[in-house]
XYZ file of C-alpha atoms in Angstrom:
451
model
C 0.000 0.000 0.000
C 1.136 3.573 -0.681
C 3.703 4.525 1.951
C 3.667 1.072 3.560
C 5.679 -1.009 1.102
C 2.716 -3.356 0.661
C 0.400 -3.479 -2.334
C -2.975 -5.231 -2.296
C -5.521 -5.927 -5.023
C -8.585 -8.092 -5.532
C -8.406 -11.174 -7.753
C -11.175 -13.421 -9.007
C -9.319 -16.631 -8.190
C -6.363 -17.749 -6.062
C -3.119 -16.483 -7.641
C 0.190 -18.232 -7.493
C 1.937 -18.192 -4.122
C 4.741 -16.156 -5.615
C 2.347 -13.302 -6.312
C 0.360 -12.434 -9.409
C 1.231 -10.205 -12.309
C -1.454 -7.631 -11.590
C -0.320 -7.264 -7.998
C 3.238 -6.584 -9.111
C 2.095 -4.075 -11.688
C -0.156 -2.414 -9.166
C 2.553 -1.781 -6.584
C 2.761 1.926 -7.291
C -0.182 3.791 -5.816
C -2.106 0.564 -5.236
C -3.321 1.322 -1.724
C -6.365 3.386 -2.553
C -7.333 1.162 -5.488
C -7.078 -1.930 -3.258
C -9.167 -0.445 -0.491
C -11.919 0.644 -2.856
C -11.802 -2.680 -4.607
C -12.114 -4.748 -1.463
C -14.793 -2.609 0.151
C -16.733 -2.394 -3.090
C -16.541 -6.165 -3.611
C -17.758 -6.872 -0.116
C -20.606 -4.375 -0.404
C -21.682 -5.777 -3.761
C -21.587 -9.397 -2.552
C -22.120 -12.229 -5.044
C -19.207 -13.897 -6.785
C -16.821 -11.187 -5.734
C -16.932 -12.583 -2.205
C -15.035 -15.624 -3.462
C -12.137 -13.469 -4.659
C -8.736 -13.198 -3.070
C -6.703 -10.366 -1.591
C -3.196 -10.400 -3.031
C 0.065 -8.842 -1.919
C 3.503 -9.509 -3.397
C 4.872 -9.226 0.123
C 2.219 -11.250 1.968
C 0.910 -13.589 -0.729
C -2.769 -14.390 -1.419
C -5.554 -14.508 1.147
C -9.307 -15.146 0.776
C -11.448 -12.055 0.537
C -13.311 -13.315 3.589
C -10.464 -11.976 5.729
C -10.857 -8.512 4.235
C -11.660 -6.868 7.579
C -8.296 -7.903 9.029
C -6.440 -6.662 5.977
C -8.459 -3.464 5.994
C -7.259 -2.775 9.522
C -3.678 -3.397 8.357
C -4.183 -0.929 5.519
C -5.581 1.663 7.902
C -2.546 1.243 10.117
C -0.252 1.768 7.126
C -2.186 4.835 6.048
C -2.716 6.642 9.347
C -0.406 5.014 11.851
C -3.203 3.452 13.932
C -5.932 0.914 13.190
C -9.299 2.488 12.558
C -10.965 0.363 15.227
C -8.518 1.681 17.813
C -9.738 5.253 17.297
C -12.424 6.497 19.688
C -15.721 7.220 17.950
C -17.380 10.527 18.806
C -21.151 10.556 18.554
C -23.083 13.471 17.121
C -24.022 14.623 20.614
C -20.421 14.317 21.802
C -19.288 16.504 18.892
C -22.088 18.929 19.692
C -21.035 19.328 23.295
C -17.336 19.641 22.449
C -18.031 22.313 19.828
C -20.383 24.248 22.095
C -17.710 24.183 24.785
C -15.062 25.576 22.399
C -17.549 28.187 21.222
C -18.186 29.394 24.790
C -21.827 28.331 24.494
C -22.040 25.690 27.213
C -21.380 28.415 29.750
C -20.644 32.103 29.327
C -17.002 32.949 29.957
C -16.433 35.117 33.008
C -12.713 35.558 32.301
C -12.260 36.289 28.591
C -12.291 39.914 27.479
C -14.211 40.787 24.291
C -10.917 41.164 22.416
C -9.626 37.806 23.639
C -12.936 36.167 22.745
C -12.788 37.571 19.196
C -9.270 36.149 18.890
C -10.220 32.759 20.362
C -13.159 32.441 17.957
C -10.952 33.437 14.999
C -13.293 36.303 14.237
C -17.035 36.890 14.203
C -19.340 36.948 11.214
C -20.161 40.587 10.508
C -22.211 40.644 7.312
C -24.502 42.981 9.214
C -23.514 45.394 11.979
C -25.204 43.782 14.987
C -24.304 40.052 14.751
C -20.842 40.357 16.379
C -22.412 42.058 19.389
C -25.130 39.434 19.811
C -22.552 36.674 19.270
C -20.456 37.953 22.182
C -23.522 38.534 24.370
C -24.315 34.825 24.079
C -20.750 33.866 24.986
C -19.462 36.319 27.597
C -20.843 36.978 31.072
C -21.677 40.642 31.628
C -20.946 41.630 28.026
C -21.651 45.264 27.141
C -21.929 46.115 23.439
C -20.042 49.343 24.090
C -16.964 47.274 24.937
C -16.685 45.885 21.394
C -17.570 49.252 19.912
C -14.715 50.874 21.846
C -12.268 48.263 20.534
C -13.386 49.142 17.011
C -12.932 52.865 17.589
C -9.461 52.192 19.018
C -8.680 50.083 15.911
C -7.947 47.017 18.023
C -10.579 45.111 16.054
C -11.578 45.708 12.428
C -14.189 44.706 9.884
C -12.638 43.065 6.821
C -13.411 40.453 4.154
C -11.610 37.254 5.114
C -13.091 33.815 5.672
C -15.434 32.511 2.950
C -15.333 35.923 1.229
C -17.485 37.443 3.966
C -17.084 40.386 6.314
C -15.691 39.352 9.695
C -14.772 41.256 12.825
C -11.168 40.326 13.654
C -8.530 41.527 16.022
C -6.019 43.763 14.283
C -3.324 41.082 14.590
C -5.540 38.407 13.047
C -6.672 40.688 10.235
C -3.041 41.213 9.255
C -2.320 37.462 9.109
C -5.590 35.717 8.256
C -6.288 37.953 5.257
C -3.082 36.929 3.419
C -3.574 33.310 4.533
C -6.919 33.087 2.707
C -5.747 35.070 -0.334
C -5.909 31.918 -2.480
C -9.666 31.824 -1.915
C -9.919 35.483 -2.923
C -7.968 34.668 -6.095
C -10.492 31.942 -6.950
C -13.324 34.395 -6.352
C -11.640 36.913 -8.633
C -11.285 34.305 -11.380
C -15.062 33.827 -11.362
C -15.429 37.469 -12.468
C -12.701 37.499 -15.124
C -15.284 37.734 -17.898
C -16.290 41.165 -16.635
C -12.675 42.280 -16.334
C -11.570 42.014 -19.960
C -8.635 44.336 -20.527
C -8.151 44.982 -16.810
C -4.694 44.375 -15.369
C -5.592 43.457 -11.789
C -2.133 44.349 -10.482
C -2.548 47.831 -11.911
C -6.097 47.959 -10.558
C -4.700 47.206 -7.109
C -2.257 50.100 -7.406
C -5.046 52.461 -8.513
C -7.348 51.393 -5.669
C -4.574 51.698 -3.091
C -3.825 55.259 -4.179
C -7.488 56.212 -3.986
C -8.398 54.703 -0.611
C -5.163 55.614 1.153
C -5.683 59.233 0.161
C -9.104 59.048 1.868
C -11.609 56.240 2.549
C -13.908 55.626 -0.425
C -17.395 54.163 -0.572
C -17.881 51.293 -2.975
C -19.901 53.574 -5.253
C -17.046 56.070 -5.357
C -14.610 53.295 -6.176
C -16.772 51.996 -9.018
C -17.075 55.471 -10.532
C -13.314 56.013 -10.378
C -12.501 52.556 -11.775
C -15.077 52.790 -14.573
C -13.481 56.049 -15.671
C -10.262 54.101 -16.224
C -11.822 50.863 -17.531
C -15.145 51.922 -19.124
C -15.714 48.550 -20.819
C -15.466 46.537 -17.631
C -18.400 45.327 -15.568
C -18.931 47.692 -12.591
C -19.698 44.911 -10.116
C -16.691 42.868 -11.272
C -14.488 45.925 -10.678
C -15.727 46.274 -7.109
C -15.180 42.556 -6.451
C -11.670 42.828 -7.889
C -10.881 45.757 -5.600
C -11.661 43.797 -2.423
C -9.998 40.648 -3.734
C -6.642 42.139 -4.653
C -6.311 44.407 -1.606
C -7.045 43.919 2.111
C -9.664 46.632 2.563
C -11.205 47.419 5.955
C -14.481 49.163 6.684
C -13.648 52.309 8.617
C -15.672 53.600 11.538
C -18.319 54.752 12.277
C -19.493 51.721 10.288
C -19.887 48.850 12.719
C -20.139 50.907 15.908
C -22.935 50.090 18.348
C -25.854 52.476 18.153
C -24.345 54.540 15.354
C -24.835 54.467 11.614
C -22.501 54.965 8.714
C -22.193 53.743 5.157
C -19.393 51.423 4.135
C -16.179 53.324 3.434
C -12.932 51.511 2.718
C -9.212 51.949 3.133
C -6.302 49.517 3.260
C -5.588 47.691 6.482
C -2.030 49.030 6.445
C -3.269 52.617 6.348
C -5.955 52.049 9.002
C -3.677 50.257 11.464
C -0.440 52.052 10.634
C 1.325 48.696 10.284
C 2.936 47.008 7.289
C 1.371 44.045 5.538
C 2.405 40.627 6.832
C 3.804 37.784 4.704
C 1.577 34.776 4.101
C 1.894 32.615 7.220
C 2.128 28.832 7.284
C -1.368 27.448 7.957
C -0.247 25.158 10.796
C -0.959 27.592 13.628
C -4.337 28.503 12.167
C -5.283 24.813 11.966
C -4.481 24.450 15.675
C -6.485 27.567 16.511
C -9.392 26.341 14.406
C -9.429 23.082 16.367
C -9.357 25.057 19.626
C -12.455 26.986 18.524
C -14.371 24.463 16.393
C -12.885 21.017 17.029
C -12.884 18.106 16.907
C -12.937 18.487 13.132
C -12.017 16.875 9.845
C -9.840 18.232 7.059
C -12.989 19.089 5.091
C -14.392 20.938 8.096
C -11.348 23.208 8.205
C -11.523 23.719 4.451
C -15.212 24.652 4.703
C -14.473 27.199 7.417
C -11.491 28.778 5.677
C -12.373 28.428 2.007
C -8.914 26.947 1.437
C -8.203 23.637 -0.314
C -5.568 20.903 -0.106
C -5.093 21.089 3.646
C -4.682 17.336 4.119
C -0.902 17.702 4.016
C -1.005 20.270 6.823
C -3.034 17.909 9.012
C -0.646 15.076 8.197
C 2.265 17.253 9.246
C 0.511 18.035 12.521
C -0.755 14.475 13.062
C 1.869 13.502 15.691
C 0.742 16.463 17.818
C -2.999 15.790 17.577
C -5.576 13.451 19.076
C -7.342 11.304 16.476
C -10.977 10.195 16.405
C -13.699 9.122 14.026
C -17.283 10.252 13.811
C -20.204 7.851 13.487
C -19.754 7.814 9.692
C -16.104 6.831 9.886
C -14.745 10.293 9.016
C -11.355 10.953 10.578
C -11.396 13.791 13.104
C -8.508 15.719 14.615
C -8.332 17.559 17.900
C -5.937 19.120 20.352
C -4.868 16.395 22.791
C -5.533 18.482 25.905
C -8.805 20.002 24.685
C -11.940 19.483 26.742
C -14.496 17.064 25.325
C -17.495 17.112 27.678
C -19.727 14.088 28.132
C -22.555 13.970 25.622
C -25.151 14.226 28.405
C -23.713 17.554 29.611
C -26.605 20.040 29.840
C -26.623 22.706 27.121
C -28.502 25.919 27.920
C -30.789 27.744 25.513
C -28.900 30.180 23.320
C -30.097 32.943 21.000
C -27.528 33.403 18.229
C -27.364 36.086 15.520
C -27.725 35.458 11.821
C -24.638 34.008 10.124
C -23.148 32.780 13.409
C -20.024 30.787 12.611
C -21.176 27.919 14.829
C -23.579 26.935 12.053
C -21.262 27.611 9.094
C -17.836 26.225 9.964
C -18.072 22.476 9.320
C -18.583 20.385 6.206
C -20.871 18.135 8.247
C -23.141 20.495 10.171
C -25.295 17.809 11.787
C -23.322 18.324 15.005
C -25.509 21.441 15.420
C -28.209 21.298 12.731
C -30.558 18.279 12.806
C -31.012 16.811 9.337
C -34.733 17.593 9.368
C -33.995 21.298 9.965
C -31.360 21.730 7.267
C -31.893 25.013 5.425
C -34.691 26.190 7.705
C -32.722 29.077 9.188
C -32.928 30.790 5.785
C -35.746 32.317 3.749
C -34.368 32.670 0.244
C -31.230 34.769 0.656
C -32.220 36.044 4.096
C -30.544 34.449 7.092
C -32.470 34.418 10.368
C -31.213 34.633 13.924
C -31.179 31.135 15.380
C -32.384 29.401 18.536
C -30.471 26.542 20.152
C -32.296 24.152 22.492
C -30.334 21.278 24.014
C -27.400 22.440 21.908
C -29.077 21.999 18.521
C -30.839 24.321 16.088
C -34.480 24.433 17.162
C -35.932 27.615 15.673
C -35.427 31.227 14.645
C -36.102 34.602 16.248
C -36.273 38.314 15.564
C -36.598 41.590 17.446
C -39.056 44.311 16.495
C -38.510 47.668 18.182
C -41.847 49.355 18.687
C -43.010 52.928 18.996
C -43.115 54.181 22.525
C -39.880 52.474 23.554
C -41.069 48.873 23.532
C -39.396 45.816 22.006
C -40.881 42.470 20.991
C -38.867 39.269 20.621
C -40.714 36.700 18.502
C -39.485 33.111 18.648
C -40.501 30.646 15.942
C -39.705 27.084 17.037
C -39.392 24.411 14.365
C -41.038 21.800 16.573
C -42.992 21.611 19.779
C -41.100 22.847 22.826
C -41.762 21.409 26.244
C -42.909 23.646 29.056
C -39.468 23.821 30.668
C -37.790 24.669 27.335
C -40.328 27.407 26.578
C -39.752 28.931 29.982
C -35.977 28.882 29.486
C -36.323 30.444 26.019
C -38.535 33.193 27.421
C -36.108 33.878 30.247
C -33.119 34.066 27.898
C -35.092 36.295 25.538
C -36.003 38.700 28.320
C -32.323 38.977 29.287
C -31.375 39.674 25.676
C -33.949 42.455 25.356
C -32.870 43.999 28.651
C -29.161 43.932 27.795
C -29.135 44.557 24.049
C -31.930 47.051 23.419
C -32.813 50.451 24.822
C -36.421 49.401 25.264
C -38.225 50.527 28.384
C -40.671 47.644 28.054
C -40.385 44.344 26.275
C -42.174 41.101 25.595
C -41.266 37.612 24.394
C -43.777 35.724 22.275
C -43.885 32.445 20.401
C -45.276 32.455 16.872
C -44.520 32.250 13.147
C -43.028 35.201 11.288
C -41.177 33.554 8.397
C -41.947 30.843 5.857
C -39.128 28.378 6.546
């Protein structure tokens, strides 16, 4: 098998003891082909069950012993037999992830800045989600605390992970943005048709000159760029601008209780620091596991938008704890990370739209029950989400009313028990008291969206 010095394949009849011709020819790269062949033959049944497993090194063996050989192959591939790996159930993954996300209990020790760093940023497609995300995770959180960090330029709003606006610490913005540049390059390639005749390197120079002279709105940028490239698509030009340069949204955009349209400048100009070289992804993988683990390679790739990270995980493998999920997917984790028991109580949580808890894994069933997949969206509109017993259980919204009142409407996806309804109402009342200026408020259960 590849990397093990042993090649296997499936034959229809017993080969010669000295090894068969196809096994010898298949030595190079035969591991994956053998594994698929054996597993496929066993699944299909029939005559294939009478075949043989062949190895030039080990000789022939009946296919009936395939499970033993499969374990040998797993050992050669990963360094440990698959059946020796602990299996983490869906609920166990749920509790571990909630714990990393500060959602099993609100942190009484992390500052807002440290929490933003631990979580590797907060989704910030809209202004309010980062504030509600921290309210659900930090004891005694005041929205003014995050707003002050933004005014002091200790946190910034910038396009990074999955081509979306995130609130990051200044240090992370300087390193994560270049790390995910490959994803921005792929995004740019999707708009090449609208950029005929546009030299994107030159476009970057033009945009840098404009926004470092003064912050520009996206409309102002499009007007200036169309004057130089009149045949280009206006939207493609604006996408190119944010793909080729690390542009931050300057304040007052993003501040709590204040309004302001999106205006952009470079991160170097805003922070007064030079751009950072592209870092190795190893540290970010470890930080991702600390915030979202245990996780697979595909989970990390889904979160980051990067590809071909298997080699990074292999390089880190000796430093990591290894598991499988109930579907046999290999999972990685930090060896000293907490993995709470699956019966650990999980309190009700009210999360904002686009919360990264629901978006950062390839397999999202650790948080989203299969029957509720897609129900936190109405078309292109994302709803704020309700967690009950750690899993997605509904959506919610706040309506601020005339006269200083506020109404929180909760739309459960299924029937909630009396105790759960009471806990939801209590959490909702706290949210309205802490996160609105309402002088009176109410929590109600009912439908407000077709999901």
